[in-house]
Every structure is written in structure tokens, then in C-alpha cells.
Amino acid sequence: MKNFTQWLAAGLVLVATQSAFSQNQAQALPTQRVNLSASATVQVPQDELTLTLSTQREGSSAPEVQNQLKTALDTALTLARRQAQSPQMTVSTGRFGLSPRHDRNGKLVGWQGTAELILQGRDFVRISQTAAQLQTLSVASVVFGLSVQQRQEAQAQAQNQAIAEFQKNATEIAKGFGFTGYTLGEIHINANQPGPVRPYMMAANVRSVADESSPVPLEAGLSQVSVNVSGSVQLK
């Protein structure tokens, strides 16, 4: 009987301890927490150009087409490398591939292939003039965008604006509910990366422009960079 009494007393103490712990834990939970977010967007000039040139060849055999593509690409590379100067203009190869051609009965009738050369950089004039000199390739697409430096500077500017807006909103909310201020909780900062902007797909008549060694007409625009700040504040 004595052992039972001792066990019962220990159990009551344990229950009382757990109850007190639960009450303290509940009291420790914040009761004036507010979730909010703010965002900012800045527009900056596009300062990087990616110009893709390509050529297509057809023939009765795969080696024949491959050699034609290689010759056209090697000739263009030789000329483009003379003008290459990072970060003003870099030169790289793009797609290079062959595929079979079949007739309606599924019979192999030949091969076709495509080769690409990519000019990328911040010197639009140099890139345009170089592209006009590459007689063996034609301009396939033009894409304007932001350099790493331009994008980082824009993100820093948008981030500062978003943080300032977040702080302003938190202060106004605290004041509106009769509190004197707030403390920061968990904060998340997300930057939206700008995607490819205004890709120009060039038609076949671009070849005649290149044959005359005339620069491809280019005009950059603006890109938007956005940053969002979200999280919670504890009113006090």
C-alpha cells in the first residue's frame, strides 16, 4: 500500500510539472506576430547582346554534310576570333548536329545538318560588324540581356528599396495597432532573375545583308529586375 501511495504521489507531481511546463510554453509563444511582404522593381538598360549565327547543309551522305558544316564553321571562327575581346565580344560554338532525311516510305534519301556560332558581349557595334563579315553563316537570332555586373547592381538597388518598404510597412502596422515598434523575425529575400528579352528571329533575307558586309541593325531595350522581401515581425 505504501508503494502504491508513493507511485501515485510521483505521478501527480509529474502531471503537475507537465501542466506547468505547458502553461509556460504557451505563455512564451508570441501573440503579436505579423506576417508581411514588400517588393521593388527597377528598370535598367540591357547591356549584353547574344547573337547566334547558323548555317544548314544537305547532302547524300553524313560525312559530306559534316565536312560542309565544318568548313563553313571553321571559316567563320577564323574571322570572328580576330575580333574577339572579352568582355566586349566572346566567340563560342553552338549546336552542331546531323539528322537523316527520309521519304514518305521511310527510305533514307540524304542527310541534313546545322552548325551555330555565338557572338556575345557588351560591344554591340563590334558584334554587329563581325556578324556582317561572316559570309558562311547567317544571323539566326538576336537576344538582349543584362551582364552579370549590371544584374547584380540592379538587384542591390531593388533589394534596398524592398527592405525600406518592408520596414516602412512594419512601422506603420505597429503604430496602427498601438505598439511602439517591432523586432524582426524570420526574413526571406528573393530576386527574380530576368529571362531572355526580345529574341529576334531573323529571316532568310538577312543573308543578303551579310553579303553586303552591312552591320545588322540592333537596338537594346530595358530589363526589369525585381526583389521580394517577406517575413514576420513581433510587435512590441
XYZ file of N, CA, C and O in Angstrom, residues 6-183:
712
model
N 3.263 6.005 -2.841
C 4.425 6.703 -3.362
C 4.332 6.862 -4.881
O 4.683 7.905 -5.447
N 3.897 5.781 -5.551
C 3.752 5.852 -7.023
C 2.725 6.892 -7.438
O 2.903 7.654 -8.374
N 1.603 6.966 -6.711
C 0.542 7.916 -7.009
C 1.018 9.348 -6.810
O 0.741 10.240 -7.622
N 1.772 9.558 -5.721
C 2.276 10.894 -5.445
C 3.254 11.341 -6.525
O 3.237 12.487 -6.983
N 4.123 10.413 -6.969
C 5.088 10.739 -8.019
C 4.371 11.068 -9.312
O 4.774 11.963 -10.067
N 3.296 10.343 -9.618
C 2.534 10.600 -10.824
C 1.880 11.963 -10.807
O 1.857 12.669 -11.813
N 1.329 12.343 -9.631
C 0.697 13.655 -9.516
C 1.720 14.770 -9.690
O 1.444 15.797 -10.327
N 2.912 14.567 -9.155
C 3.967 15.565 -9.309
C 4.350 15.716 -10.776
O 4.554 16.808 -11.293
N 4.441 14.565 -11.488
C 4.802 14.587 -12.895
C 3.746 15.313 -13.715
O 4.050 16.130 -14.581
N 2.473 15.031 -13.430
C 1.388 15.694 -14.149
C 1.415 17.184 -13.895
O 1.238 18.013 -14.798
N 1.631 17.559 -12.633
C 1.674 18.980 -12.287
C 2.837 19.680 -12.982
O 2.715 20.805 -13.468
N 3.979 18.973 -13.059
C 5.151 19.551 -13.721
C 4.888 19.751 -15.204
O 5.215 20.787 -15.783
N 4.294 18.735 -15.858
C 3.976 18.848 -17.279
C 2.979 19.966 -17.543
O 3.078 20.698 -18.518
N 1.996 20.109 -16.644
C 0.997 21.158 -16.809
C 1.634 22.534 -16.693
O 1.354 23.439 -17.478
N 2.526 22.680 -15.721
C 3.193 23.963 -15.550
C 4.079 24.282 -16.744
O 4.153 25.419 -17.210
N 4.771 23.232 -17.274
C 5.627 23.433 -18.446
C 4.810 23.853 -19.655
O 5.194 24.733 -20.413
N 3.642 23.200 -19.822
C 2.778 23.534 -20.963
C 2.270 24.964 -20.848
O 2.199 25.693 -21.841
N 1.918 25.407 -19.623
C 1.440 26.771 -19.448
C 2.546 27.783 -19.750
O 2.323 28.794 -20.412
N 3.766 27.487 -19.262
C 4.880 28.397 -19.531
C 5.196 28.461 -21.008
O 5.522 29.515 -21.553
N 5.129 27.277 -21.672
C 5.398 27.236 -23.101
C 4.369 28.043 -23.870
O 4.698 28.770 -24.804
N 3.097 27.936 -23.492
C 2.040 28.684 -24.152
C 2.217 30.176 -23.947
O 2.001 30.982 -24.848
N 2.650 30.567 -22.734
C 2.849 31.984 -22.465
C 4.043 32.536 -23.240
O 4.096 33.714 -23.561
N 5.031 31.629 -23.555
C 6.227 32.091 -24.259
C 5.983 32.326 -25.744
O 6.762 32.988 -26.403
N 4.912 31.726 -26.292
C 4.623 31.892 -27.707
C 4.244 33.335 -28.017
O 3.481 33.948 -27.273
N 4.774 33.918 -29.091
C 4.443 35.312 -29.425
C 2.978 35.431 -29.805
O 2.429 34.597 -30.524
N 2.347 36.482 -29.328
C 0.925 36.694 -29.607
C 0.684 37.926 -30.458
O -0.447 38.222 -30.796
N 1.746 38.664 -30.799
C 1.604 39.866 -31.622
C 2.481 39.764 -32.872
O 3.126 40.718 -33.289
N 2.541 38.580 -33.455
C 3.354 38.372 -34.647
C 2.546 38.709 -35.896
O 1.393 38.316 -36.029
N 3.186 39.411 -36.826
C 2.538 39.816 -38.067
C 3.403 39.379 -39.246
O 4.622 39.594 -39.231
N 2.785 38.774 -40.239
C 3.477 38.396 -41.472
C 3.200 39.452 -42.549
O 2.049 39.868 -42.731
N 4.230 39.841 -43.254
C 4.046 40.833 -44.307
C 5.145 40.673 -45.353
O 6.106 39.920 -45.161
N 4.981 41.378 -46.470
C 5.955 41.312 -47.558
C 5.988 42.646 -48.288
O 5.037 43.445 -48.205
N 7.073 42.859 -49.004
C 7.227 44.065 -49.811
C 8.115 43.725 -51.001
O 8.964 42.838 -50.921
N 7.921 44.416 -52.097
C 8.712 44.137 -53.298
C 9.069 45.447 -53.986
O 8.432 46.485 -53.778
N 10.095 45.373 -54.810
C 10.532 46.539 -55.575
C 11.050 46.072 -56.926
O 11.618 44.981 -57.042
N 10.853 46.889 -57.939
C 11.295 46.581 -59.301
C 12.023 47.778 -59.877
O 11.566 48.912 -59.754
N 13.168 47.525 -60.498
C 13.923 48.590 -61.161
C 14.120 48.213 -62.625
O 14.211 47.037 -62.969
N 14.156 49.209 -63.471
C 14.404 49.013 -64.888
C 15.816 49.502 -65.224
O 16.194 50.607 -64.819
N 16.546 48.678 -65.935
C 17.921 49.034 -66.294
C 18.142 48.742 -67.775
O 17.526 47.832 -68.342
N 19.016 49.496 -68.407
C 19.290 49.258 -69.832
C 19.959 47.902 -70.053
O 20.821 47.486 -69.274
N 19.563 47.232 -71.091
C 20.201 45.966 -71.465
C 21.583 46.267 -72.033
O 21.716 47.069 -72.952
N 22.584 45.634 -71.454
C 23.959 45.953 -71.847
C 24.715 44.747 -72.382
O 25.939 44.806 -72.544
N 24.012 43.650 -72.663
C 24.684 42.466 -73.211
C 23.889 41.918 -74.395
O 22.658 41.867 -74.358
N 24.606 41.521 -75.407
C 23.990 41.022 -76.639
C 24.476 39.606 -76.928
O 25.673 39.322 -76.821
N 23.532 38.732 -77.246
C 23.862 37.377 -77.692
C 23.325 37.220 -79.108
O 22.112 37.240 -79.331
N 24.240 37.092 -80.051
C 23.868 36.986 -81.462
C 24.281 35.607 -81.957
O 25.447 35.237 -81.887
N 23.302 34.859 -82.432
C 23.539 33.497 -82.905
C 23.484 33.450 -84.423
O 22.512 33.914 -85.031
N 24.539 32.917 -85.031
C 24.584 32.714 -86.480
C 24.556 31.222 -86.751
O 25.087 30.419 -85.966
N 23.954 30.846 -87.856
C 23.851 29.419 -88.163
C 23.904 29.184 -89.662
O 23.766 30.118 -90.469
N 24.096 27.924 -90.020
C 24.046 27.510 -91.409
C 23.515 26.094 -91.480
O 23.689 25.313 -90.530
N 22.848 25.783 -92.554
C 22.313 24.435 -92.774
C 22.879 23.885 -94.081
O 23.046 24.624 -95.058
N 23.149 22.606 -94.068
C 23.670 21.940 -95.251
C 22.925 20.624 -95.456
O 22.472 19.991 -94.505
N 22.814 20.209 -96.725
C 22.179 18.944 -97.070
C 23.078 18.187 -98.042
O 23.820 18.789 -98.819
N 23.003 16.875 -97.979
C 23.800 16.060 -98.883
C 23.359 14.618 -98.854
O 22.483 14.225 -98.068
N 23.974 13.815 -99.712
C 23.583 12.407 -99.829
C 24.196 11.530 -98.750
O 23.711 10.431 -98.487
N 25.272 12.013 -98.118
C 25.925 11.205 -97.082
C 26.251 12.059 -95.864
O 26.449 13.282 -95.983
N 26.335 11.414 -94.708
C 26.628 12.129 -93.468
C 28.016 12.768 -93.485
O 28.163 13.938 -93.093
N 29.077 12.063 -93.923
C 30.397 12.706 -93.960
C 30.432 13.934 -94.863
O 31.117 14.919 -94.546
N 29.711 13.880 -95.956
C 29.683 15.021 -96.865
C 29.078 16.243 -96.182
O 29.643 17.355 -96.248
N 27.947 16.063 -95.521
C 27.292 17.177 -94.833
C 28.151 17.673 -93.684
O 28.292 18.887 -93.456
N 28.739 16.748 -92.957
C 29.576 17.132 -91.823
C 30.775 17.964 -92.270
O 31.125 18.963 -91.630
N 31.403 17.593 -93.345
C 32.540 18.349 -93.861
C 32.125 19.740 -94.331
O 32.861 20.723 -94.135
N 30.958 19.843 -94.948
C 30.459 21.146 -95.380
C 30.225 22.067 -94.185
O 30.585 23.248 -94.212
N 29.612 21.514 -93.141
C 29.363 22.308 -91.940
C 30.667 22.720 -91.272
O 30.817 23.862 -90.831
N 31.605 21.784 -91.199
C 32.885 22.070 -90.561
C 33.636 23.177 -91.313
O 34.218 24.077 -90.691
N 33.604 23.128 -92.619
C 34.280 24.152 -93.413
C 33.657 25.528 -93.186
O 34.361 26.528 -92.996
N 32.331 25.572 -93.211
C 31.631 26.845 -93.006
C 31.902 27.397 -91.614
O 32.133 28.609 -91.440
N 31.905 26.519 -90.603
C 32.116 26.957 -89.234
C 33.562 27.390 -88.999
O 33.823 28.405 -88.339
N 34.512 26.632 -89.536
C 35.927 26.977 -89.370
C 36.237 28.336 -89.993
O 36.994 29.143 -89.426
N 35.666 28.594 -91.162
C 35.893 29.881 -91.826
C 35.362 31.033 -90.978
O 36.032 32.067 -90.807
N 34.158 30.866 -90.443
C 33.559 31.911 -89.606
C 34.339 32.093 -88.307
O 34.553 33.221 -87.840
N 34.780 30.993 -87.712
C 35.542 31.064 -86.463
C 36.852 31.831 -86.656
O 37.241 32.649 -85.807
N 37.521 31.565 -87.732
C 38.798 32.230 -88.001
C 38.628 33.747 -88.056
O 39.419 34.509 -87.476
N 37.573 34.198 -88.733
C 37.321 35.635 -88.839
C 36.861 36.225 -87.508
O 37.296 37.316 -87.110
N 35.969 35.517 -86.812
C 35.404 36.045 -85.565
C 36.450 36.144 -84.464
O 36.446 37.097 -83.671
N 37.340 35.186 -84.396
C 38.360 35.200 -83.341
C 39.282 36.407 -83.440
O 39.846 36.854 -82.440
N 39.448 36.940 -84.629
C 40.297 38.122 -84.798
C 39.700 39.342 -84.097
O 40.429 40.259 -83.716
N 38.377 39.354 -83.961
C 37.695 40.484 -83.343
C 37.347 40.234 -81.882
O 36.875 41.145 -81.195
N 37.559 39.013 -81.420
C 37.172 38.660 -80.053
C 37.994 39.430 -79.030
O 39.220 39.565 -79.157
N 37.319 39.956 -78.035
C 37.972 40.681 -76.948
C 37.006 40.722 -75.769
O 36.065 41.496 -75.741
N 37.227 39.888 -74.770
C 36.332 39.817 -73.609
C 36.536 41.039 -72.701
O 37.667 41.490 -72.506
N 35.440 41.611 -72.153
C 34.043 41.197 -72.281
C 33.305 41.861 -73.438
O 32.090 41.740 -73.541
N 34.052 42.599 -74.296
C 33.388 43.278 -75.412
C 32.736 42.278 -76.365
O 31.608 42.472 -76.813
N 33.415 41.188 -76.664
C 32.840 40.149 -77.520
C 33.578 38.837 -77.299
O 34.806 38.783 -77.373
N 32.834 37.798 -77.012
C 33.390 36.453 -76.924
C 32.787 35.598 -78.032
O 31.679 35.865 -78.507
N 33.529 34.583 -78.429
C 33.108 33.709 -79.530
C 33.024 32.278 -79.020
O 33.936 31.797 -78.339
N 31.935 31.601 -79.340
C 31.777 30.198 -78.968
C 30.917 29.489 -80.005
O 30.159 30.133 -80.741
N 31.051 28.179 -80.080
C 30.227 27.390 -80.994
C 28.955 26.953 -80.300
O 28.933 26.745 -79.080
N 27.897 26.820 -81.087
C 26.624 26.354 -80.550
C 26.314 24.944 -81.015
O 27.166 24.058 -80.961
N 25.117 24.742 -81.517
C 24.720 23.409 -81.985
C 25.537 22.981 -83.200
O 25.875 23.791 -84.054
N 25.801 21.710 -83.232
C 26.436 21.108 -84.410
C 25.920 19.679 -84.482
O 26.274 18.843 -83.656
N 25.045 19.424 -85.450
C 24.447 18.096 -85.495
C 23.921 17.729 -86.865
O 23.651 18.590 -87.710
N 23.777 16.407 -87.076
C 23.265 15.858 -88.321
C 22.014 15.041 -88.032
O 21.845 14.484 -86.943
N 21.156 14.958 -89.032
C 19.965 14.115 -88.924
C 19.629 13.555 -90.309
O 19.822 14.222 -91.326
N 19.108 12.328 -90.358
C 18.782 11.715 -91.655
C 17.487 12.282 -92.229
O 16.611 12.737 -91.491
N 17.376 12.240 -93.536
C 16.141 12.620 -94.226
C 15.557 11.380 -94.893
O 16.271 10.623 -95.553
N 14.251 11.189 -94.713
C 13.578 10.031 -95.291
C 12.431 10.492 -96.177
O 11.858 11.572 -95.979
N 12.097 9.666 -97.161
C 10.933 9.970 -97.985
C 9.678 9.442 -97.310
O 9.725 8.927 -96.179
N 8.559 9.547 -97.996
C 7.282 9.148 -97.390
C 7.205 7.658 -97.105
O 6.383 7.226 -96.286
N 8.055 6.891 -97.731
C 8.066 5.444 -97.496
C 9.085 5.028 -96.432
O 9.274 3.843 -96.182
N 9.743 6.015 -95.834
C 10.708 5.718 -94.799
C 12.093 5.400 -95.320
O 12.972 5.009 -94.538
N 12.318 5.563 -96.612
C 13.628 5.272 -97.192
C 14.579 6.446 -96.965
O 14.207 7.597 -97.130
N 15.811 6.135 -96.588
C 16.821 7.164 -96.384
C 17.203 7.790 -97.718
O 17.629 7.095 -98.652
N 17.048 9.109 -97.833
C 17.332 9.795 -99.086
C 18.459 10.823 -98.947
O 18.880 11.422 -99.941
N 18.940 11.047 -97.739
C 20.021 12.009 -97.565
C 20.174 12.420 -96.117
O 19.551 11.853 -95.205
N 21.020 13.416 -95.936
C 21.307 13.919 -94.590
C 21.247 15.440 -94.592
O 21.479 16.090 -95.620
N 20.916 16.007 -93.424
C 20.924 17.446 -93.260
C 21.539 17.775 -91.900
O 21.487 16.971 -90.966
N 22.128 18.932 -91.815
C 22.784 19.299 -90.564
C 22.781 20.794 -90.333
O 22.533 21.587 -91.244
N 23.075 21.164 -89.086
C 23.093 22.569 -88.678
C 24.317 22.832 -87.815
O 24.695 22.006 -86.980
N 24.923 23.989 -88.014
C 26.050 24.434 -87.186
C 25.786 25.865 -86.745
O 25.209 26.662 -87.497
N 26.197 26.193 -85.532
C 25.947 27.525 -84.977
C 27.235 28.144 -84.433
O 28.119 27.450 -83.927
N 27.273 29.454 -84.510
C 28.351 30.238 -83.914
C 27.689 31.349 -83.097
O 26.738 31.985 -83.557
N 28.192 31.575 -81.875
C 27.571 32.530 -80.963
C 28.553 33.660 -80.645
O 29.680 33.422 -80.198
N 28.111 34.874 -80.892
C 28.859 36.073 -80.517
C 28.138 36.733 -79.346
O 26.941 37.021 -79.435
N 28.861 36.971 -78.265
C 28.226 37.513 -77.066
C 29.136 38.550 -76.422
O 30.355 38.386 -76.369
N 28.543 39.638 -75.954
C 29.338 40.645 -75.284
C 28.598 41.955 -75.123
O 27.391 42.052 -75.351
N 29.362 42.981 -74.744
C 28.782 44.285 -74.435
C 29.048 45.331 -75.519
O 28.519 46.434 -75.463
N 29.875 44.985 -76.483
C 30.168 45.917 -77.578
C 29.259 45.580 -78.759
O 29.587 44.747 -79.614
N 28.109 46.243 -78.818
C 27.133 45.930 -79.850
C 27.669 46.205 -81.251
O 27.378 45.463 -82.193
N 28.425 47.264 -81.413
C 28.957 47.622 -82.734
C 29.941 46.561 -83.211
O 29.895 46.104 -84.363
N 30.838 46.147 -82.335
C 31.819 45.131 -82.706
C 31.119 43.833 -83.107
O 31.486 43.200 -84.107
N 30.118 43.435 -82.329
C 29.403 42.182 -82.620
C 28.657 42.281 -83.947
O 28.685 41.363 -84.770
N 27.984 43.402 -84.167
C 27.213 43.585 -85.399
C 28.118 43.589 -86.628
O 27.820 42.943 -87.640
N 29.226 44.307 -86.546
C 30.136 44.379 -87.685
C 30.807 43.033 -87.952
O 31.011 42.656 -89.112
N 31.139 42.306 -86.898
C 31.741 40.983 -87.072
C 30.756 40.032 -87.738
O 31.117 39.273 -88.649
N 29.507 40.060 -87.300
C 28.492 39.186 -87.882
C 28.317 39.461 -89.366
O 28.103 38.539 -90.168
N 28.412 40.733 -89.753
C 28.232 41.090 -91.167
C 29.359 40.554 -92.034
O 29.190 40.387 -93.249
N 30.517 40.284 -91.434
C 31.670 39.809 -92.195
C 31.689 38.283 -92.372
O 32.483 37.778 -93.158
N 30.849 37.589 -91.654
C 30.866 36.120 -91.699
C 29.985 35.638 -92.845
O 28.778 35.458 -92.698
N 30.587 35.425 -93.988
C 29.852 35.101 -95.203
C 29.277 33.684 -95.193
O 28.326 33.401 -95.927
N 29.841 32.785 -94.397
C 29.405 31.387 -94.442
C 28.267 31.093 -93.475
O 27.732 29.985 -93.472
N 27.891 32.068 -92.659
C 26.806 31.881 -91.694
C 25.831 33.043 -91.792
O 26.197 34.139 -92.212
N 24.592 32.798 -91.385
C 23.566 33.830 -91.373
C 23.070 34.049 -89.937
O 23.050 33.125 -89.128
N 22.654 35.268 -89.652
C 22.136 35.576 -88.321
C 20.801 34.860 -88.117
O 19.873 35.006 -88.915
N 20.726 34.084 -87.040
C 19.507 33.326 -86.746
C 18.666 33.982 -85.659
O 17.437 33.976 -85.716
N 19.313 34.550 -84.653
C 18.556 35.189 -83.572
C 19.421 36.219 -82.865
O 20.651 36.134 -82.858
N 18.741 37.205 -82.271
C 19.393 38.259 -81.502
C 18.666 38.388 -80.171
O 17.445 38.548 -80.148
N 19.409 38.300 -79.076
C 18.807 38.395 -77.750
C 19.581 39.402 -76.920
O 20.803 39.299 -76.768
N 18.860 40.378 -76.374
C 19.461 41.354 -75.476
C 19.215 40.928 -74.028
O 18.181 40.346 -73.708
N 20.157 41.254 -73.158
C 20.006 40.905 -71.752
C 20.904 41.765 -70.889
O 21.391 42.822 -71.312
N 21.147 41.293 -69.665
C 21.956 42.023 -68.696
C 23.244 41.264 -68.409
O 23.231 40.046 -68.252
N 24.328 41.990 -68.319
C 25.578 41.389 -67.893
C 25.495 41.068 -66.404
O 24.600 41.541 -65.696
N 26.427 40.266 -65.927
C 26.435 39.890 -64.508
C 26.555 41.133 -63.632
O 25.837 41.278 -62.632
N 27.429 42.039 -63.995
C 27.625 43.255 -63.199
C 26.366 44.108 -63.180
O 25.941 44.587 -62.119
N 25.755 44.293 -64.348
C 24.536 45.103 -64.425
C 23.406 44.483 -63.629
O 22.651 45.175 -62.929
N 23.284 43.153 -63.701
C 22.226 42.470 -62.971
C 22.442 42.568 -61.456
O 21.498 42.800 -60.694
N 23.678 42.397 -61.001
C 23.968 42.479 -59.569
C 23.701 43.880 -59.022
O 23.151 44.021 -57.919
N 24.088 44.899 -59.773
C 23.838 46.272 -59.343
C 22.340 46.559 -59.274
O 21.865 47.223 -58.344
N 21.598 46.058 -60.254
C 20.151 46.265 -60.263
C 19.484 45.533 -59.103
O 18.558 46.057 -58.464
N 19.929 44.313 -58.814
C 19.369 43.564 -57.699
C 19.650 44.249 -56.366
O 18.788 44.283 -55.484
N 20.857 44.798 -56.216
C 21.187 45.503 -54.973
C 20.292 46.724 -54.793
O 19.805 47.002 -53.683
N 20.046 47.443 -55.879
C 19.177 48.618 -55.815
C 17.745 48.218 -55.473
O 17.103 48.838 -54.602
N 17.228 47.191 -56.143
C 15.860 46.734 -55.873
C 15.741 46.174 -54.455
O 14.715 46.366 -53.780
N 16.779 45.493 -54.000
C 16.748 44.922 -52.649
C 16.684 46.021 -51.590
O 15.911 45.916 -50.619
N 17.474 47.066 -51.750
C 17.439 48.169 -50.790
C 16.056 48.826 -50.756
O 15.549 49.174 -49.678
N 15.461 48.981 -51.921
C 14.125 49.575 -51.973
C 13.082 48.674 -51.315
O 12.195 49.157 -50.596
N 13.181 47.362 -51.551
C 12.215 46.427 -50.967
C 12.360 46.376 -49.449
O 11.357 46.308 -48.718
N 13.589 46.385 -48.952
C 13.809 46.367 -47.497
C 13.252 47.639 -46.860
O 12.610 47.593 -45.800
N 13.494 48.778 -47.489
C 12.970 50.041 -46.962
C 11.443 50.021 -46.918
O 10.827 50.495 -45.947
N 10.829 49.455 -47.963
C 9.364 49.359 -47.991
C 8.858 48.405 -46.912
O 7.828 48.662 -46.266
N 9.573 47.306 -46.699
C 9.203 46.346 -45.651
C 9.256 47.018 -44.280
O 8.332 46.879 -43.460
N 10.326 47.755 -44.011
C 10.465 48.439 -42.729
C 9.386 49.495 -42.544
O 8.843 49.650 -41.436
N 9.080 50.203 -43.603
C 8.033 51.222 -43.530
C 6.685 50.586 -43.194
O 5.949 51.085 -42.322
N 6.354 49.487 -43.865
C 5.085 48.813 -43.604
C 5.025 48.283 -42.171
O 3.984 48.373 -41.505
N 6.137 47.700 -41.697
C 6.158 47.159 -40.340
C 5.956 48.265 -39.314
O 5.226 48.092 -38.324
N 6.583 49.409 -39.536
C 6.432 50.533 -38.604
C 5.002 51.044 -38.587
O 4.430 51.316 -37.517
N 4.387 51.161 -39.759
C 3.006 51.649 -39.840
C 2.030 50.671 -39.199
O 1.073 51.078 -38.539
N 2.277 49.374 -39.406
C 1.398 48.371 -38.805
C 1.506 48.411 -37.282
O 0.499 48.350 -36.561
N 2.735 48.484 -36.768
C 2.922 48.549 -35.318
C 2.230 49.784 -34.739
O 1.536 49.704 -33.710
N 2.391 50.920 -35.391
C 1.759 52.151 -34.927
C 0.241 52.046 -34.990
O -0.470 52.505 -34.088
N -0.270 51.427 -36.047
C -1.705 51.300 -36.202
C -2.357 50.462 -35.114
O -3.508 50.705 -34.725
N -1.642 49.468 -34.599
C -2.168 48.616 -33.536
C -1.801 49.122 -32.144
O -2.053 48.444 -31.152
N -1.204 50.289 -32.083
C -0.917 50.872 -30.780
C 0.388 50.423 -30.155
O 0.588 50.619 -28.950
N 1.304 49.870 -30.932
C 2.601 49.457 -30.405
C 3.647 50.515 -30.756
O 3.475 51.318 -31.675
N 4.740 50.482 -30.005
C 5.781 51.483 -30.214
C 6.820 51.062 -31.242
O 7.598 51.890 -31.725
N 6.886 49.772 -31.563
C 7.884 49.303 -32.510
C 7.736 47.825 -32.795
O 6.686 47.228 -32.537
N 8.811 47.231 -33.287
C 8.767 45.815 -33.641
C 10.182 45.254 -33.630
O 11.178 45.997 -33.670
N 10.267 43.932 -33.594
C 11.529 43.229 -33.781
C 11.360 42.259 -34.937
O 10.278 41.701 -35.144
